[in-house]
Short mmCIF file of C-alpha atoms and ligand atoms in Angstrom, two decimals:
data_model
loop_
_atom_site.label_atom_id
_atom_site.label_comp_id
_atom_site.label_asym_id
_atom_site.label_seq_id
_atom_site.Cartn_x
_atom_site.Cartn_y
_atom_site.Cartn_z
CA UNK R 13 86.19 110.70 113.33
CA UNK R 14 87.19 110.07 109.48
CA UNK R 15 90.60 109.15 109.24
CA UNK R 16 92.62 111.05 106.88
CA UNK R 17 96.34 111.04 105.55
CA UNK R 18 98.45 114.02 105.51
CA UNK R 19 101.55 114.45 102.81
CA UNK R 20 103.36 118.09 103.11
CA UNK R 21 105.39 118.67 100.56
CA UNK R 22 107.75 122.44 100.21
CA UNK R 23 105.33 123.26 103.04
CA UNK R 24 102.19 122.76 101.63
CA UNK R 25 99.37 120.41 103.13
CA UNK R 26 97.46 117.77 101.58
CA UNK R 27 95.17 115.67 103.33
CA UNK R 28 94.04 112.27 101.51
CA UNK R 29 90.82 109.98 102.67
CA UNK R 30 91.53 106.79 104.08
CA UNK R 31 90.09 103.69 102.86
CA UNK R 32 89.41 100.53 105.34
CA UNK R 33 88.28 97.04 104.26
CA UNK R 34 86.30 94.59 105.89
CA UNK R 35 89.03 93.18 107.86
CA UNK R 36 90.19 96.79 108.96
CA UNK R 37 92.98 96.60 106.20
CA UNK R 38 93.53 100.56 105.22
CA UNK R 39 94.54 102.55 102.36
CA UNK R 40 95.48 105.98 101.30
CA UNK R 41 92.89 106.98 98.85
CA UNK R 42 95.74 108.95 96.50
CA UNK R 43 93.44 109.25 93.33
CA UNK R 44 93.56 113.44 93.82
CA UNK R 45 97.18 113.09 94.41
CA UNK R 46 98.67 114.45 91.10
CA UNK R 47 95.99 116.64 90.11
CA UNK R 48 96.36 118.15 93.83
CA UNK R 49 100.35 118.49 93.72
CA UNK R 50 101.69 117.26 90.34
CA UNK R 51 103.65 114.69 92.24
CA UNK R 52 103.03 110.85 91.35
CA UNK R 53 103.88 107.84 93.99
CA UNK R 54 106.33 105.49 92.57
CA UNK R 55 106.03 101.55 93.74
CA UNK R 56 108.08 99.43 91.85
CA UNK R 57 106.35 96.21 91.86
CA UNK R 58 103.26 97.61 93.02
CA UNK R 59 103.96 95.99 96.90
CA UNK R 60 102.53 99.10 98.33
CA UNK R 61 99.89 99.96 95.58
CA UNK R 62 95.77 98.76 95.93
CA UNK R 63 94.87 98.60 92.09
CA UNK R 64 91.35 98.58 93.34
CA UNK R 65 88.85 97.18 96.12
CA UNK R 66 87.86 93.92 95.28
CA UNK R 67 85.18 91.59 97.14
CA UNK R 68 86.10 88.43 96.44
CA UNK R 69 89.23 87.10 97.79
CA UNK R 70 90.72 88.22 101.34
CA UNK R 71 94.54 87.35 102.01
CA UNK R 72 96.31 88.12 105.28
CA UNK R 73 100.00 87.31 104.74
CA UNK R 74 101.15 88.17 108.24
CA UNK R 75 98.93 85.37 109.52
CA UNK R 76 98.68 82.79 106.77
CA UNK R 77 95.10 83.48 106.02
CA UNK R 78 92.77 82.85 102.60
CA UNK R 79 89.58 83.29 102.50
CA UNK R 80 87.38 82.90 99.19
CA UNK R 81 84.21 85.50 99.36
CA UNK R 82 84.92 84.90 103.14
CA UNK R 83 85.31 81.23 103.19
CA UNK R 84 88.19 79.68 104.57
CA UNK R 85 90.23 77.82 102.58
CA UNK R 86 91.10 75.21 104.66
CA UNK R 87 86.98 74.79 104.77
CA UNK R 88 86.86 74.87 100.93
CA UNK R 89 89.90 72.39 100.10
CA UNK R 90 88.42 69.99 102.55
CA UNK R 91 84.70 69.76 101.88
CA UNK R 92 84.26 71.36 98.39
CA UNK R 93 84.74 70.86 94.39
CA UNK R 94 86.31 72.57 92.19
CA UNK R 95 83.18 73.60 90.17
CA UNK R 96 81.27 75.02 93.14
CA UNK R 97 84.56 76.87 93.89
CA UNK R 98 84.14 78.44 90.42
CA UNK R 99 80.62 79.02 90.97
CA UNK R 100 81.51 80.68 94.28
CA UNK R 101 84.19 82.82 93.20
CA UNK R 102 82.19 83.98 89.82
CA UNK R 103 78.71 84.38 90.86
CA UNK R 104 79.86 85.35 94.97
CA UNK R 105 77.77 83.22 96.73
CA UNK R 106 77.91 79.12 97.19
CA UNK R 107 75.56 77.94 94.81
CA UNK R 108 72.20 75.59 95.41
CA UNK R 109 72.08 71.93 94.59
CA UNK R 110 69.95 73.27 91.13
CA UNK R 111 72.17 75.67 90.64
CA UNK R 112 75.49 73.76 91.02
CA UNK R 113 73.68 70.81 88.54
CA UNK R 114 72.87 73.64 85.90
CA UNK R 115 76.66 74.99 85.91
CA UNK R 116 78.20 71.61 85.86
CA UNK R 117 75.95 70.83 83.14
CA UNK R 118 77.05 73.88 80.81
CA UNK R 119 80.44 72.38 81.38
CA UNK R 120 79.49 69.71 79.24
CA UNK R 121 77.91 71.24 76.82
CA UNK R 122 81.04 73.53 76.00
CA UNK R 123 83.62 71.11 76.94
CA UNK R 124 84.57 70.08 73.00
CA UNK R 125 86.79 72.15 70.77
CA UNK R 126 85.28 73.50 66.93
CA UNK R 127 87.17 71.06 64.71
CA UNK R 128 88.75 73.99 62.94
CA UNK R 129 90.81 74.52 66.21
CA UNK R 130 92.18 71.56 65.86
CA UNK R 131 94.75 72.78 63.27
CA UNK R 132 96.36 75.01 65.96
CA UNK R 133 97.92 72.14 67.67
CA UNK R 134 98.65 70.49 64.08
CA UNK R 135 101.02 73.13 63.33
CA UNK R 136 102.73 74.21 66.57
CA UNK R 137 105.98 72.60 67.45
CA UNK R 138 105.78 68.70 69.83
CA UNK R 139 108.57 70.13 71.85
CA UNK R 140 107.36 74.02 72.02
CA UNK R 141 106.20 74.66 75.82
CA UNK R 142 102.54 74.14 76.29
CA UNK R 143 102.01 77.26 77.94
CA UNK R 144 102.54 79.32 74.48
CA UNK R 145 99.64 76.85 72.80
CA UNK R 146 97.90 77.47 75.90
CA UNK R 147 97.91 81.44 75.74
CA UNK R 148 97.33 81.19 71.71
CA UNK R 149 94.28 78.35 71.56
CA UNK R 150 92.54 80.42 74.34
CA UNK R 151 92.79 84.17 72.95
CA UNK R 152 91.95 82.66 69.42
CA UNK R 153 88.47 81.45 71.10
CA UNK R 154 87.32 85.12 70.48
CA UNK R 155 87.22 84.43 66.67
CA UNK R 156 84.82 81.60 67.45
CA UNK R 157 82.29 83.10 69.15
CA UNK R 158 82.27 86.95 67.48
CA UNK R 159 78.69 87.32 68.62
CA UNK R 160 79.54 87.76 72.29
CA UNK R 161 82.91 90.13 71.96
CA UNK R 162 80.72 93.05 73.51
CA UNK R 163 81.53 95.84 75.35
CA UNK R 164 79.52 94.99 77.53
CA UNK R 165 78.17 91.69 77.98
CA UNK R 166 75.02 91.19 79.66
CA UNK R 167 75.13 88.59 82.91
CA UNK R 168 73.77 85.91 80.87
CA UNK R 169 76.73 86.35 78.00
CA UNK R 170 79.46 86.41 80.79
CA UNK R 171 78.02 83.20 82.06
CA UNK R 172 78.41 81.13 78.27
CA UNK R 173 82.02 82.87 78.21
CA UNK R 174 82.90 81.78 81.27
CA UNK R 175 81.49 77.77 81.12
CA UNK R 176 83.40 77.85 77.78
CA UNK R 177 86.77 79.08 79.25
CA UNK R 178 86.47 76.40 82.42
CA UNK R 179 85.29 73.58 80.57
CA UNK R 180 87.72 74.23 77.79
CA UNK R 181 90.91 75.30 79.28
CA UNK R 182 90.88 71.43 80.03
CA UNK R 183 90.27 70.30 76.54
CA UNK R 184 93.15 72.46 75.51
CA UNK R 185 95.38 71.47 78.12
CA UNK R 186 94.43 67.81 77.38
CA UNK R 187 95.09 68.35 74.14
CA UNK R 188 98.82 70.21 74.31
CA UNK R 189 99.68 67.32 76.27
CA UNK R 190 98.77 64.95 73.57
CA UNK R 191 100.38 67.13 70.93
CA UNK R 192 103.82 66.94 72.76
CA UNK R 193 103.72 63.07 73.13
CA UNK R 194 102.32 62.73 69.32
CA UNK R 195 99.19 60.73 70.71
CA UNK R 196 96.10 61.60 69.05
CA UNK R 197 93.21 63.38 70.76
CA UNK R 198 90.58 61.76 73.14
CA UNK R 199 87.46 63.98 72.92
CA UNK R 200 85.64 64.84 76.26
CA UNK R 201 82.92 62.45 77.60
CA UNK R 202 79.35 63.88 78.38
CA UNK R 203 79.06 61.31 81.04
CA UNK R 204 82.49 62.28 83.16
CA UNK R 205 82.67 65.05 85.86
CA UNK R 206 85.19 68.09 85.16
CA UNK R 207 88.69 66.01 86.76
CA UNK R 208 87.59 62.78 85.31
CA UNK R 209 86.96 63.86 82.00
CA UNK R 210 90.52 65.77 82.44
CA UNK R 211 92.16 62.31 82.67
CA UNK R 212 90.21 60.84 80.22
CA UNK R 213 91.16 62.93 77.74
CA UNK R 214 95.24 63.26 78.99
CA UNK R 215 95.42 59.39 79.19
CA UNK R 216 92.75 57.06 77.56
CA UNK R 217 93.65 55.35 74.42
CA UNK R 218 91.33 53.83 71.68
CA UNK R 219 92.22 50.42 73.14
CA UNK R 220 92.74 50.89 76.93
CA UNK R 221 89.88 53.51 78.82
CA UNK R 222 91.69 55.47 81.66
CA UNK R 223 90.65 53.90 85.08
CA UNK R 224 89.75 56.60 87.52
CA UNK R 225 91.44 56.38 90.97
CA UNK R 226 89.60 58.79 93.70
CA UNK R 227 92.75 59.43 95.75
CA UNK R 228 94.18 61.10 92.23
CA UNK R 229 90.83 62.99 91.71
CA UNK R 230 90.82 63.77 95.26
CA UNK R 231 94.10 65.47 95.24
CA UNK R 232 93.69 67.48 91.75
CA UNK R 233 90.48 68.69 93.08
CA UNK R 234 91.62 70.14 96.24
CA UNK R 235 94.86 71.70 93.98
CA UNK R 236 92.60 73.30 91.48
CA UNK R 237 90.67 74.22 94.91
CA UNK R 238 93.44 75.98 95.97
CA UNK R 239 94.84 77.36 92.93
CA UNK R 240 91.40 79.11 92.29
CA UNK R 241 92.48 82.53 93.35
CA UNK R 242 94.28 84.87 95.08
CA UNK R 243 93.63 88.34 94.76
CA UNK R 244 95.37 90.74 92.86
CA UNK R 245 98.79 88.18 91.96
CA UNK R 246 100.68 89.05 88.66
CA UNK R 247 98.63 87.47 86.18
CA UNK R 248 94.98 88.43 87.42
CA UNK R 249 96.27 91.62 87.61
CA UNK R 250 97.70 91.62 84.25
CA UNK R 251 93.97 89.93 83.20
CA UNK R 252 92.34 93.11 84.78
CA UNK R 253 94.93 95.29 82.94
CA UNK R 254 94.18 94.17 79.59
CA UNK R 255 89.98 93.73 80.47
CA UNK R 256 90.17 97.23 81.30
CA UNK R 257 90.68 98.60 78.23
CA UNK R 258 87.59 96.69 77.12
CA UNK R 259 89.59 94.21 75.73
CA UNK R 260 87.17 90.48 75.80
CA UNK R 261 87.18 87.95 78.43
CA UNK R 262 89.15 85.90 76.38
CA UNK R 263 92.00 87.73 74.98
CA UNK R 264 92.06 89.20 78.98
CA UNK R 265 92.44 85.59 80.00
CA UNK R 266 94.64 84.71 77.55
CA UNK R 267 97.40 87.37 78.82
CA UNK R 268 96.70 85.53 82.30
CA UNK R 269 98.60 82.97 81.06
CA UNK R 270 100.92 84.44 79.76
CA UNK R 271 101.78 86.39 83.10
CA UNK R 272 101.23 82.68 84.78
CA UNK R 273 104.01 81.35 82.53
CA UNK R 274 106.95 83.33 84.33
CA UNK R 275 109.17 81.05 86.92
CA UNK R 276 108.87 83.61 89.31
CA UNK R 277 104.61 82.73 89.40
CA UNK R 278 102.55 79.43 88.14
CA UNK R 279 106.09 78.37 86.49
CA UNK R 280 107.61 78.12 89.54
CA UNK R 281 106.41 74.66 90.05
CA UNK R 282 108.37 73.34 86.56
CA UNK R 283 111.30 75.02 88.13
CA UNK R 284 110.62 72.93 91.91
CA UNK R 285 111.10 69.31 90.16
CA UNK R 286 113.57 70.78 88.08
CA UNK R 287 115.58 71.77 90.93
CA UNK R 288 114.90 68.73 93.53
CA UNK R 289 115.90 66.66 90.18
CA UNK R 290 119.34 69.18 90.18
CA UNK R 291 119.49 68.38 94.15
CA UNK R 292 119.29 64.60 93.56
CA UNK R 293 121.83 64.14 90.97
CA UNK R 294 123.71 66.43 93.58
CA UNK R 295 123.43 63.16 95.55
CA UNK R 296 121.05 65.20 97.61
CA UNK R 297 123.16 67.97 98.82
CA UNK R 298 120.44 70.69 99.95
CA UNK R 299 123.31 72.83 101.31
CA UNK R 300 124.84 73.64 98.09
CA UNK R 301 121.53 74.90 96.38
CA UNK R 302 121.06 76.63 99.79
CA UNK R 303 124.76 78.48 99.35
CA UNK R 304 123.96 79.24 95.97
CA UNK R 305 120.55 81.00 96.68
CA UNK R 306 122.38 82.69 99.16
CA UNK R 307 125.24 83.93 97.74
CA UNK R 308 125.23 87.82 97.34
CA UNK R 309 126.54 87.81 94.04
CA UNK R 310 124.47 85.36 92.45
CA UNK R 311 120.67 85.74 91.32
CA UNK R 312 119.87 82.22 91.67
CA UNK R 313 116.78 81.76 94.04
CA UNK R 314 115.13 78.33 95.90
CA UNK R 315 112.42 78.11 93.69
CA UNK R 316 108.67 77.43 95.73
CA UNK R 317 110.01 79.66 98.50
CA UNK R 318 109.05 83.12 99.38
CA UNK R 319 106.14 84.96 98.15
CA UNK R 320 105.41 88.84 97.96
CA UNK R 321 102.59 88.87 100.42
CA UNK R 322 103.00 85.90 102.80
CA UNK R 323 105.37 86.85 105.27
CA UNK R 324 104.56 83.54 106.96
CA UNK R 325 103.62 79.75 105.96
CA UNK R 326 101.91 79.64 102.92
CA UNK R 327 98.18 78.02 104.10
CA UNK R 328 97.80 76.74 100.66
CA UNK R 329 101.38 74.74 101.19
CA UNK R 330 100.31 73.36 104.12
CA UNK R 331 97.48 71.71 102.45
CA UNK R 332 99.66 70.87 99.40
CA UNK R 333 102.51 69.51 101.59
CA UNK R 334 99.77 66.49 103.29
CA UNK R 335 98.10 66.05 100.53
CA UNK R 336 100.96 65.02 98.50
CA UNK R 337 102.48 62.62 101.67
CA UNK R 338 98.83 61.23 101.48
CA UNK R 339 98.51 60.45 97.55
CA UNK R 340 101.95 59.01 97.20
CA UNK R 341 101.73 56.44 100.18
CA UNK R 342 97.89 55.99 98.35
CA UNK R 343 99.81 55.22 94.98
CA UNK R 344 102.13 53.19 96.80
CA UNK R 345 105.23 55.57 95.45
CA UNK R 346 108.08 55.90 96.94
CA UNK R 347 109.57 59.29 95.37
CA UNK R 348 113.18 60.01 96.15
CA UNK R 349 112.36 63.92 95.28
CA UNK R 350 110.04 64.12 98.15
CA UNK R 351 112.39 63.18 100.63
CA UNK R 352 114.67 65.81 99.29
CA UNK R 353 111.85 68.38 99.28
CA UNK R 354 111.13 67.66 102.69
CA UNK R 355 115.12 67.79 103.22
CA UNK R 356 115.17 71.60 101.64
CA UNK R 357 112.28 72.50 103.84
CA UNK R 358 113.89 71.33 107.15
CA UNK R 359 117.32 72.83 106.46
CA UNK R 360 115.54 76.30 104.78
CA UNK R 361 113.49 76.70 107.68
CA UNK R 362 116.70 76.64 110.22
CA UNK R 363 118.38 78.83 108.32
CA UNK R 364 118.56 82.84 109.44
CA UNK R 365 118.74 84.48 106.10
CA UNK R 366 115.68 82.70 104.93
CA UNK R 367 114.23 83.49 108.39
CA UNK R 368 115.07 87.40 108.67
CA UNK R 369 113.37 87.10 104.75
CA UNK R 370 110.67 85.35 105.61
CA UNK R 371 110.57 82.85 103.19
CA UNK R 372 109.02 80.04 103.94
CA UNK R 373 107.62 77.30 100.71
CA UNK R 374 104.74 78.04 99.28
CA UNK R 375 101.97 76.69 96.69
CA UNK R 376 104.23 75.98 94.26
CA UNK R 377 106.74 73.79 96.82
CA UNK R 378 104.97 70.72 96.76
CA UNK R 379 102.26 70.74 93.76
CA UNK R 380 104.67 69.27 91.21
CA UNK R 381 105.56 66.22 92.91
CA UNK R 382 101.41 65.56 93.46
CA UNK R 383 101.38 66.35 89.28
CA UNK R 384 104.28 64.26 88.69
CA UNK R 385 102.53 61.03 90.65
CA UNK R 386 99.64 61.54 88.43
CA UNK R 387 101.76 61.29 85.35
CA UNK R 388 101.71 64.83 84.35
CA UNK R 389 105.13 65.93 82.65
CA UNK R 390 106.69 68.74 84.00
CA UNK R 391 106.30 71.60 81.50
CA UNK R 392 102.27 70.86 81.63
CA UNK R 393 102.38 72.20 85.61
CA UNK R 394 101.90 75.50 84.76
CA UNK R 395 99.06 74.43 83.11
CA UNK R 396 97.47 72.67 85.72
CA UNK R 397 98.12 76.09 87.61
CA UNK R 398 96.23 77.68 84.83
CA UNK R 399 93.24 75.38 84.69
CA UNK R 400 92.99 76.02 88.28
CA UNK R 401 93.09 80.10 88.30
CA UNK R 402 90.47 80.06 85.76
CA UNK R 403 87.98 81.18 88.37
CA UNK R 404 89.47 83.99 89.66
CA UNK R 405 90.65 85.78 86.39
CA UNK R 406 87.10 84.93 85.37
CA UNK R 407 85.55 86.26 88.62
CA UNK R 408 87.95 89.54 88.78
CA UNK R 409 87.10 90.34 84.74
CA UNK R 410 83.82 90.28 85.76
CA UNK R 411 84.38 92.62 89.11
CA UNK R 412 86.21 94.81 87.48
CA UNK R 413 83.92 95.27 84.42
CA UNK R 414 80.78 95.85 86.98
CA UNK R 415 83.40 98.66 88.89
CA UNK R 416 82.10 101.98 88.14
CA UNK R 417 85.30 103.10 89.55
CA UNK R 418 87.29 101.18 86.92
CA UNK R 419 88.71 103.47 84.60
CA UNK R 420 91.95 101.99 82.01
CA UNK R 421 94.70 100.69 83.68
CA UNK R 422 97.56 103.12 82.85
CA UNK R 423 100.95 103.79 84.91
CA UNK R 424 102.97 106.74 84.86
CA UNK R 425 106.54 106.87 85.67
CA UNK R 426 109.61 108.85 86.48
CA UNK R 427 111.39 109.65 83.28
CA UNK R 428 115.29 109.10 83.89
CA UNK R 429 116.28 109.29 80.19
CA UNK R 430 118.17 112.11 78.12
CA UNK R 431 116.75 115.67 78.59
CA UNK R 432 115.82 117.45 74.82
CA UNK R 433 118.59 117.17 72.32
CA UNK R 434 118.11 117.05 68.35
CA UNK R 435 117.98 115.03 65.34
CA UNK R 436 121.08 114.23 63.85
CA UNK R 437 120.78 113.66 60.00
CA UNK R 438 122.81 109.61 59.62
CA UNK R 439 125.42 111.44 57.04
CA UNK R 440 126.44 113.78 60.44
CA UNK R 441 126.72 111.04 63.12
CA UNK R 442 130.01 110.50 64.60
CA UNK R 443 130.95 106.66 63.53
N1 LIG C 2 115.36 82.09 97.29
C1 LIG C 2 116.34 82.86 97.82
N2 LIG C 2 116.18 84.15 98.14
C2 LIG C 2 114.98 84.70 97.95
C3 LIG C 2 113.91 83.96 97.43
C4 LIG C 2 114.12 82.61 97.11
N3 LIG C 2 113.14 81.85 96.61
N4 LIG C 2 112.83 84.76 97.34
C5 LIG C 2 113.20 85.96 97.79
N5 LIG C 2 114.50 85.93 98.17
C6 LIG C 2 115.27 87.02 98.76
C7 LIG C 2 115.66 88.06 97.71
O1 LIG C 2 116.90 87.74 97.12
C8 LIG C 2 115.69 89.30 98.54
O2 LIG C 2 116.89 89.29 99.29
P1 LIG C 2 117.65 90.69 99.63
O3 LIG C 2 116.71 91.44 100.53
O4 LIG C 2 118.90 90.28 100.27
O5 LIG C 2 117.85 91.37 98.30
C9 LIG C 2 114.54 89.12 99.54
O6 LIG C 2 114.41 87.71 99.67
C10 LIG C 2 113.22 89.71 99.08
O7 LIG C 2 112.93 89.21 97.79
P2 LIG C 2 112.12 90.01 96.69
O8 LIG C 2 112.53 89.53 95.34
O9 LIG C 2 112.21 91.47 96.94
O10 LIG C 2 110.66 89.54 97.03
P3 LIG C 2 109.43 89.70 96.08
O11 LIG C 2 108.25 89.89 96.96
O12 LIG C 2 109.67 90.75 95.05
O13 LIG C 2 109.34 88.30 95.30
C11 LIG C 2 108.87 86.04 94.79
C12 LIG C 2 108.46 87.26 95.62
C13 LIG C 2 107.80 84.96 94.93
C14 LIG C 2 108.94 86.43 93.31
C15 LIG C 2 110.24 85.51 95.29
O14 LIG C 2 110.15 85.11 96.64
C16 LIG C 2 110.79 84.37 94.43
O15 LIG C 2 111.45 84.65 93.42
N6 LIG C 2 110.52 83.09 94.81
C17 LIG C 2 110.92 81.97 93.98
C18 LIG C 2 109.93 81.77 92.83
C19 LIG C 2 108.63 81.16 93.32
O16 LIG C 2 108.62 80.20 94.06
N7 LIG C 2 107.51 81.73 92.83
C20 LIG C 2 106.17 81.25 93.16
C21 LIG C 2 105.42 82.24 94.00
S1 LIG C 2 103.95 81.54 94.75
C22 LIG C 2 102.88 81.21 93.43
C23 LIG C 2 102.35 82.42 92.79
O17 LIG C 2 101.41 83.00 93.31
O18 LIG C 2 102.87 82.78 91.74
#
């Protein structure tokens, strides 16, 4: 028998279709709600509300589970690349050996930046936070390439979009990073793979080449890995806000950032260092910053713990959490700030109000000390987070444009301001 959902309201009856997923996840389908009743459903924050059915990425935060296009995680961020990630999470299948060699090769061919772009990093501020160049550089790719700002883009047209945005989100972000430290630009190499040419262009200089070390390619490909995507998070969603009122690839993209920016999302891992630098010059006293996260008249928060949908360990922190242990004994670096991290976890994970929360650390816990061992400054983590969800707002654009359920993303809401009064002419107002 169909299942169905029944909301009474002053006596009447309405019955509403239920929706299940693949993994027997359900839904009320409320779509006929306010036409049926007048009423609307009001979610602040949207943790109750499916924006849409998607195919791509499958997230069970009660058990700690990711799955790309049904892959494990785990699976992908142990035997996998970046680029066939991409490839996997645009095109929804893992690709062949020809097809992987084609995609990484339109990498290359997009990976440099028109020389005219150049001038955007000229004039915007050494110190100003990379993100904002980020969000700018990207959306201002549009007036580059005019001839494919379609409606509707055939496959082949999403494809070029989407090999320029991956291949040169990392220019860009190469790039800021060179703008803050006044260095001058090191243009991509046709002959190095996507991370490799990353840390080319972040840290060659005209005299000294960058010398590749595997166990630091190793660990920024399984973090892009696992950055790739999740689902419908605050900045994919805000990318399929903007897409869907036809708005291009890249100016949806660009507001991606711009959502990613916030500490509460892909800024959160500026704000971890921050903090375990705060803890250390608090000559390591987790307890304190434990108090103050506590404390019921205080907004302050443990930054890289808790997360709207896991409601357990964060499978991507896991990973995050070895892989980090495993670079820096590989570097030979002895890190005072992962001791402390490691402190925080212990003592968070005893602790009942974090417990009756559920808040446990997640991606964002452990990335920045990986980034930092690399030689990454802090503001440019967010970044990294950015280069790595590149994928997924890529691959959801593209979902959402091919939805012929998708219809402009537009909210209603509960008006609580003053009822009808009238205009007061200035010469009348009480002072
Ligand atoms: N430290 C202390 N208390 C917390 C924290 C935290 N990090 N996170 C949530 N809480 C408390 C919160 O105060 C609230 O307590 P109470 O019920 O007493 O009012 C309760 O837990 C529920 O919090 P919420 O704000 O309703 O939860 P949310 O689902 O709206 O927010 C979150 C999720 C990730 C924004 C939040 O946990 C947070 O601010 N974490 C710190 C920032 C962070 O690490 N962000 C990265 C998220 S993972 C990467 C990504 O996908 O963006």
């Amino acid at each position: 028998m169909e299942e169905t959902a029944r909301i009474i309201i002053n006596g009447a009856t309405h019955d509403f279709p239920v929706i299940t997923g693949t993994e027997d996840e359900k839904a009320i389908d409320i779509s006929t709600l306010r036409g049926k009743t007048s009423y609307i459903t009001l979610d602040s924050g949207f943790g109750n509300t499916g924006a849409c059915a998607s195919g791509i990425t499958f997230l069970d935060g009660e058990k700690g589970v990711l799955r790309y296009r049904g892959i494990p995680i785990e699976e992908l961020a142990g035997e996998s690349t970046f680029i066939e990630t991409a490839y996997l999470l645009i095109k929804g299948e893992l690709p062949t050996q020809k097809q992987l060699d084609k995609f990484a090769a339109s990498f290359t061919r997009h990976a440099s930046l028109h020389k005219d772009m150049l001038h955007f990093f000229k004039g915007y501020p050494a110190a100003g936070h990379p993100m904002g160049l980020l969000s700018a550089v990207v959306c201002s790719l549009s007036g580059y390439y005019p001839e494919l700002l379609k409606t509707d883009p055939t496959e082949d047209e999403i494809e070029i979009m989407a090999a320029q945005l991956l291949s040169k989100v990392r220019t860009i972000a190469a790039y800021t990073y060179r703008k803050s430290v006044k260095k001058p630009f090191v243009p991509p190499r046709a002959d190095l793979r996507y991370i490799p040419n990353f840390l080319h262009m972040m840290f060659s200089t005209a005299k000294k080449e960058y010398k590749i070390n595997d166990a630091v390619v190793n660990a920024l490909q399984t973090l892009l890995i696992l950055h790739a995507d999740h689902e419908q998070n605050c900045s994919t969603s805000a990318v399929r806000l903007v897409g869907s009122s036809w708005a291009n690839l890249y100016a949806s993209v660009s507001a991606g950032v711009c959502a990613l920016w916030g500490p509460l999302h892909g800024g959160a891992n500026q704000e971890v260092v921050e903090m375990l630098e705060e803890i250390r010059k608090a000559k390591g006293n987790v307890q304190k910053f434990i108090d103050k996260a506590k404390d019921p008249n205080g907004n302050y928060r443990l930054m890289g713990f808790g997360h709207r949908v896991y409601k357990n360990y964060d499978p991507r922190a896991k990973i995050i959490k070895q892989r980090a242990h495993e670079l820096l004994a590989e570097l030979n670096i002895r890190d005072p700030l992962l001791d402390i991290a490691v402190k925080l976890e212990d003592a968070v994970l005893k602790d009942d109000y974090f417990a009756q929360r559920k808040l446990y650390p997640n991606v964002d816990f452990y990335s920045g000390l990986i980034y930092k061992a690399i030689g990454i400054p802090t503001a440019m983590f967010p970044v990294m987070f950015a280069i790595g969800r590149m994928p997924g707002w890529i691959a959801h654009w593209k979902e959402m444009k091919a939805d012929p359920k998708t219809r402009i993303g537009r909210p209603r809401q509960i008006y609580i301001g003053p009822p009808k009064k009238s205009y007061v002419p200035i010469q009348q107002r009480q002072s």
